[in-house]
């Protein structure tokens, strides 16, 4: 018997099947082979088509079935992880009304700042744990203000994972963690935020039905089951934003535990049992997957928009014919500090850790007689690690003091050079695991469907495959100071 996990990423869709008995992945597939385009009609805008996510998800599942490693009819539950904060709008017939305004879109920043001021900074932070910023609620307000005719057609506003669940089951639901990531949730009242709904003038009917994150959000309908070769009626039993889900996949469920990812964006995510928040809203706090009204587990999230996207840009422009493995080997031939070359990796929209400012990505200190491809690619990896350190220091200001960080063996953490640089720059050891977001989604489905009694049972025999300790912290400390000074000048 098996579990299916679907991870709706920005670059592609990844799916995995996990064996219930062993908790191990037995098959995985990804679609498409090329990274999905982010549409940017204006500077700072970022959109993708939800229908393309769905088309790619179906193709990924068919590829998965074609591996022949399992019987698709033996899949008993489905879980979904998804890129956070995206806005998907459908009408009464569940037809998509416009492309999704995704997580790295900056168009709603000013609306969010106005709401922050008008509702009251202290009130927002105390009740929402965040500024409304450019999160989902503010994106919806932008549509209301700028596309009023389309807004009138909206039946439901949802997140990317809710949309995929709707396509699978015909049912539309949400959860407290989902509402919190959209900045719709009042943590003090444990209800939909009246302040946000009233200030932006939203009708409560636009919000899907709220139910527990680990629960049956719908059952696979007959037509879709036939299309995908699956059993009709199996439950979609889990939906989570990619970062809380990544934490789940790494068994980061208890206060004080910390996870990291370095995909299109870079994230450090720490669990707390307190309603903590950053007074400047540079890092954000959302309800964790284990949140309940009696156990208020939250996740403090540091997000850097341009990590994998920065590395991809450098590859495309400087070495398009090389694989990522070859790039990592090339970067490792350059010395620590990249011979003085510095990179600010902030070219993918306004950055929350920079108070929603946009500096653009920058390569600084180029010496035409010294720097080549090895220095460029090492400088990009170091710049990303420095950005992680910058954000981690903000988390430390707010009480998050990790002694070890867990990460999956995926994306930039597949690079031994990057993983060690991350450890050296932050000064925190890292434990690397084989699990990724699609595996986490599958395991979450097992918990939500009651196949596993709890998370402890779901993560039996969960052990790291590698453990890295700091080696070059003293060498990197002055380099980080130089980098931070350059960033302050850019700001």
PDB file of N, CA and C in Angstrom, residues 62-103:
ATOM      1  N   UNK A  62       1.588  10.576 -14.445  1.00  0.00           N
ATOM      2  CA  UNK A  62       1.647   9.536 -15.485  1.00  0.00           C
ATOM      3  C   UNK A  62       3.083   9.047 -15.664  1.00  0.00           C
ATOM      4  N   UNK A  63       4.056   9.953 -15.595  1.00  0.00           N
ATOM      5  CA  UNK A  63       5.462   9.535 -15.638  1.00  0.00           C
ATOM      6  C   UNK A  63       5.794   8.634 -14.450  1.00  0.00           C
ATOM      7  N   UNK A  64       5.271   8.990 -13.303  1.00  0.00           N
ATOM      8  CA  UNK A  64       5.507   8.211 -12.083  1.00  0.00           C
ATOM      9  C   UNK A  64       4.966   6.795 -12.259  1.00  0.00           C
ATOM     10  N   UNK A  65       3.734   6.703 -12.747  1.00  0.00           N
ATOM     11  CA  UNK A  65       3.128   5.385 -12.962  1.00  0.00           C
ATOM     12  C   UNK A  65       3.961   4.548 -13.932  1.00  0.00           C
ATOM     13  N   UNK A  66       4.556   5.231 -14.913  1.00  0.00           N
ATOM     14  CA  UNK A  66       5.298   4.517 -15.955  1.00  0.00           C
ATOM     15  C   UNK A  66       6.619   3.936 -15.460  1.00  0.00           C
ATOM     16  N   UNK A  67       7.050   4.289 -14.257  1.00  0.00           N
ATOM     17  CA  UNK A  67       8.282   3.685 -13.725  1.00  0.00           C
ATOM     18  C   UNK A  67       8.114   2.197 -13.493  1.00  0.00           C
ATOM     19  N   UNK A  68       6.875   1.749 -13.276  1.00  0.00           N
ATOM     20  CA  UNK A  68       6.621   0.331 -13.044  1.00  0.00           C
ATOM     21  C   UNK A  68       7.040  -0.162 -11.681  1.00  0.00           C
ATOM     22  N   UNK A  69       7.368   0.763 -10.763  1.00  0.00           N
ATOM     23  CA  UNK A  69       7.844   0.366  -9.429  1.00  0.00           C
ATOM     24  C   UNK A  69       6.726   0.081  -8.440  1.00  0.00           C
ATOM     25  N   UNK A  70       5.481   0.317  -8.833  1.00  0.00           N
ATOM     26  CA  UNK A  70       4.360   0.158  -7.907  1.00  0.00           C
ATOM     27  C   UNK A  70       3.080   0.001  -8.726  1.00  0.00           C
ATOM     28  N   UNK A  71       2.031  -0.447  -8.052  1.00  0.00           N
ATOM     29  CA  UNK A  71       0.707  -0.539  -8.665  1.00  0.00           C
ATOM     30  C   UNK A  71      -0.057   0.743  -8.324  1.00  0.00           C
ATOM     31  N   UNK A  72      -0.342   1.614  -9.289  1.00  0.00           N
ATOM     32  CA  UNK A  72      -1.050   2.862  -8.985  1.00  0.00           C
ATOM     33  C   UNK A  72      -2.373   2.651  -8.250  1.00  0.00           C
ATOM     34  N   UNK A  73      -3.015   1.505  -8.484  1.00  0.00           N
ATOM     35  CA  UNK A  73      -4.293   1.230  -7.813  1.00  0.00           C
ATOM     36  C   UNK A  73      -4.115   0.965  -6.317  1.00  0.00           C
ATOM     37  N   UNK A  74      -2.854   0.768  -5.884  1.00  0.00           N
ATOM     38  CA  UNK A  74      -2.584   0.516  -4.466  1.00  0.00           C
ATOM     39  C   UNK A  74      -2.272   1.796  -3.692  1.00  0.00           C
ATOM     40  N   UNK A  75      -2.349   2.944  -4.361  1.00  0.00           N
ATOM     41  CA  UNK A  75      -2.208   4.235  -3.659  1.00  0.00           C
ATOM     42  C   UNK A  75      -3.482   4.487  -2.871  1.00  0.00           C
ATOM     43  N   UNK A  76      -3.329   4.802  -1.580  1.00  0.00           N
ATOM     44  CA  UNK A  76      -4.494   4.907  -0.705  1.00  0.00           C
ATOM     45  C   UNK A  76      -4.812   6.329  -0.250  1.00  0.00           C
ATOM     46  N   UNK A  77      -3.890   7.284  -0.462  1.00  0.00           N
ATOM     47  CA  UNK A  77      -4.153   8.665  -0.065  1.00  0.00           C
ATOM     48  C   UNK A  77      -3.182   9.583  -0.802  1.00  0.00           C
ATOM     49  N   UNK A  78      -3.585  10.837  -0.947  1.00  0.00           N
ATOM     50  CA  UNK A  78      -2.803  11.839  -1.672  1.00  0.00           C
ATOM     51  C   UNK A  78      -2.554  13.038  -0.754  1.00  0.00           C
ATOM     52  N   UNK A  79      -1.324  13.545  -0.797  1.00  0.00           N
ATOM     53  CA  UNK A  79      -0.985  14.778  -0.101  1.00  0.00           C
ATOM     54  C   UNK A  79      -0.416  15.790  -1.072  1.00  0.00           C
ATOM     55  N   UNK A  80      -0.584  17.062  -0.757  1.00  0.00           N
ATOM     56  CA  UNK A  80      -0.159  18.133  -1.659  1.00  0.00           C
ATOM     57  C   UNK A  80       0.687  19.146  -0.886  1.00  0.00           C
ATOM     58  N   UNK A  81       1.841  19.481  -1.432  1.00  0.00           N
ATOM     59  CA  UNK A  81       2.631  20.624  -0.990  1.00  0.00           C
ATOM     60  C   UNK A  81       2.628  21.637  -2.126  1.00  0.00           C
ATOM     61  N   UNK A  82       2.782  22.902  -1.803  1.00  0.00           N
ATOM     62  CA  UNK A  82       2.636  23.911  -2.859  1.00  0.00           C
ATOM     63  C   UNK A  82       3.410  25.182  -2.522  1.00  0.00           C
ATOM     64  N   UNK A  83       3.771  25.913  -3.579  1.00  0.00           N
ATOM     65  CA  UNK A  83       4.406  27.210  -3.408  1.00  0.00           C
ATOM     66  C   UNK A  83       3.464  28.130  -2.635  1.00  0.00           C
ATOM     67  N   UNK A  84       3.977  28.729  -1.575  1.00  0.00           N
ATOM     68  CA  UNK A  84       3.138  29.491  -0.650  1.00  0.00           C
ATOM     69  C   UNK A  84       2.703  30.844  -1.238  1.00  0.00           C
ATOM     70  N   UNK A  85       1.620  31.378  -0.674  1.00  0.00           N
ATOM     71  CA  UNK A  85       1.174  32.769  -0.842  1.00  0.00           C
ATOM     72  C   UNK A  85       0.564  33.100  -2.196  1.00  0.00           C
ATOM     73  N   UNK A  86       0.544  32.152  -3.142  1.00  0.00           N
ATOM     74  CA  UNK A  86      -0.034  32.445  -4.447  1.00  0.00           C
ATOM     75  C   UNK A  86      -1.543  32.603  -4.358  1.00  0.00           C
ATOM     76  N   UNK A  87      -2.089  33.440  -5.208  1.00  0.00           N
ATOM     77  CA  UNK A  87      -3.533  33.701  -5.243  1.00  0.00           C
ATOM     78  C   UNK A  87      -4.138  33.058  -6.480  1.00  0.00           C
ATOM     79  N   UNK A  88      -5.088  32.143  -6.266  1.00  0.00           N
ATOM     80  CA  UNK A  88      -5.835  31.506  -7.358  1.00  0.00           C
ATOM     81  C   UNK A  88      -7.302  31.868  -7.195  1.00  0.00           C
ATOM     82  N   UNK A  89      -7.923  32.325  -8.272  1.00  0.00           N
ATOM     83  CA  UNK A  89      -9.315  32.785  -8.238  1.00  0.00           C
ATOM     84  C   UNK A  89     -10.147  31.966  -9.216  1.00  0.00           C
ATOM     85  N   UNK A  90     -11.284  31.463  -8.725  1.00  0.00           N
ATOM     86  CA  UNK A  90     -12.189  30.703  -9.593  1.00  0.00           C
ATOM     87  C   UNK A  90     -13.610  31.247  -9.473  1.00  0.00           C
ATOM     88  N   UNK A  91     -14.405  31.002 -10.517  1.00  0.00           N
ATOM     89  CA  UNK A  91     -15.800  31.421 -10.486  1.00  0.00           C
ATOM     90  C   UNK A  91     -16.677  30.297  -9.948  1.00  0.00           C
ATOM     91  N   UNK A  92     -17.979  30.476 -10.024  1.00  0.00           N
ATOM     92  CA  UNK A  92     -18.917  29.507  -9.451  1.00  0.00           C
ATOM     93  C   UNK A  92     -18.852  28.154 -10.152  1.00  0.00           C
ATOM     94  N   UNK A  93     -18.311  28.108 -11.358  1.00  0.00           N
ATOM     95  CA  UNK A  93     -18.161  26.849 -12.089  1.00  0.00           C
ATOM     96  C   UNK A  93     -16.754  26.268 -11.939  1.00  0.00           C
ATOM     97  N   UNK A  94     -15.978  26.825 -10.999  1.00  0.00           N
ATOM     98  CA  UNK A  94     -14.600  26.406 -10.722  1.00  0.00           C
ATOM     99  C   UNK A  94     -13.668  26.647 -11.916  1.00  0.00           C
ATOM    100  N   UNK A  95     -13.970  27.661 -12.711  1.00  0.00           N
ATOM    101  CA  UNK A  95     -13.112  28.066 -13.814  1.00  0.00           C
ATOM    102  C   UNK A  95     -12.145  29.158 -13.328  1.00  0.00           C
ATOM    103  N   UNK A  96     -10.891  29.011 -13.707  1.00  0.00           N
ATOM    104  CA  UNK A  96      -9.874  29.984 -13.302  1.00  0.00           C
ATOM    105  C   UNK A  96     -10.141  31.323 -13.993  1.00  0.00           C
ATOM    106  N   UNK A  97     -10.095  32.407 -13.217  1.00  0.00           N
ATOM    107  CA  UNK A  97     -10.426  33.725 -13.736  1.00  0.00           C
ATOM    108  C   UNK A  97      -9.210  34.510 -14.242  1.00  0.00           C
ATOM    109  N   UNK A  98      -8.039  34.194 -13.739  1.00  0.00           N
ATOM    110  CA  UNK A  98      -6.823  34.892 -14.184  1.00  0.00           C
ATOM    111  C   UNK A  98      -5.612  34.065 -13.766  1.00  0.00           C
ATOM    112  N   UNK A  99      -4.451  34.382 -14.307  1.00  0.00           N
ATOM    113  CA  UNK A  99      -3.231  33.736 -13.857  1.00  0.00           C
ATOM    114  C   UNK A  99      -3.017  34.016 -12.373  1.00  0.00           C
ATOM    115  N   UNK A 100      -2.366  33.085 -11.717  1.00  0.00           N
ATOM    116  CA  UNK A 100      -2.079  33.248 -10.292  1.00  0.00           C
ATOM    117  C   UNK A 100      -1.017  34.321 -10.087  1.00  0.00           C
ATOM    118  N   UNK A 101      -1.260  35.206  -9.125  1.00  0.00           N
ATOM    119  CA  UNK A 101      -0.244  36.154  -8.663  1.00  0.00           C
ATOM    120  C   UNK A 101       0.549  35.398  -7.603  1.00  0.00           C
ATOM    121  N   UNK A 102       1.812  35.059  -7.906  1.00  0.00           N
ATOM    122  CA  UNK A 102       2.534  34.097  -7.071  1.00  0.00           C
ATOM    123  C   UNK A 102       3.352  34.785  -5.979  1.00  0.00           C
ATOM    124  N   UNK A 103       4.058  33.978  -5.210  1.00  0.00           N
ATOM    125  CA  UNK A 103       4.699  34.384  -3.975  1.00  0.00           C
ATOM    126  C   UNK A 103       5.688  35.531  -4.129  1.00  0.00           C
TER     127      UNK A 103
END
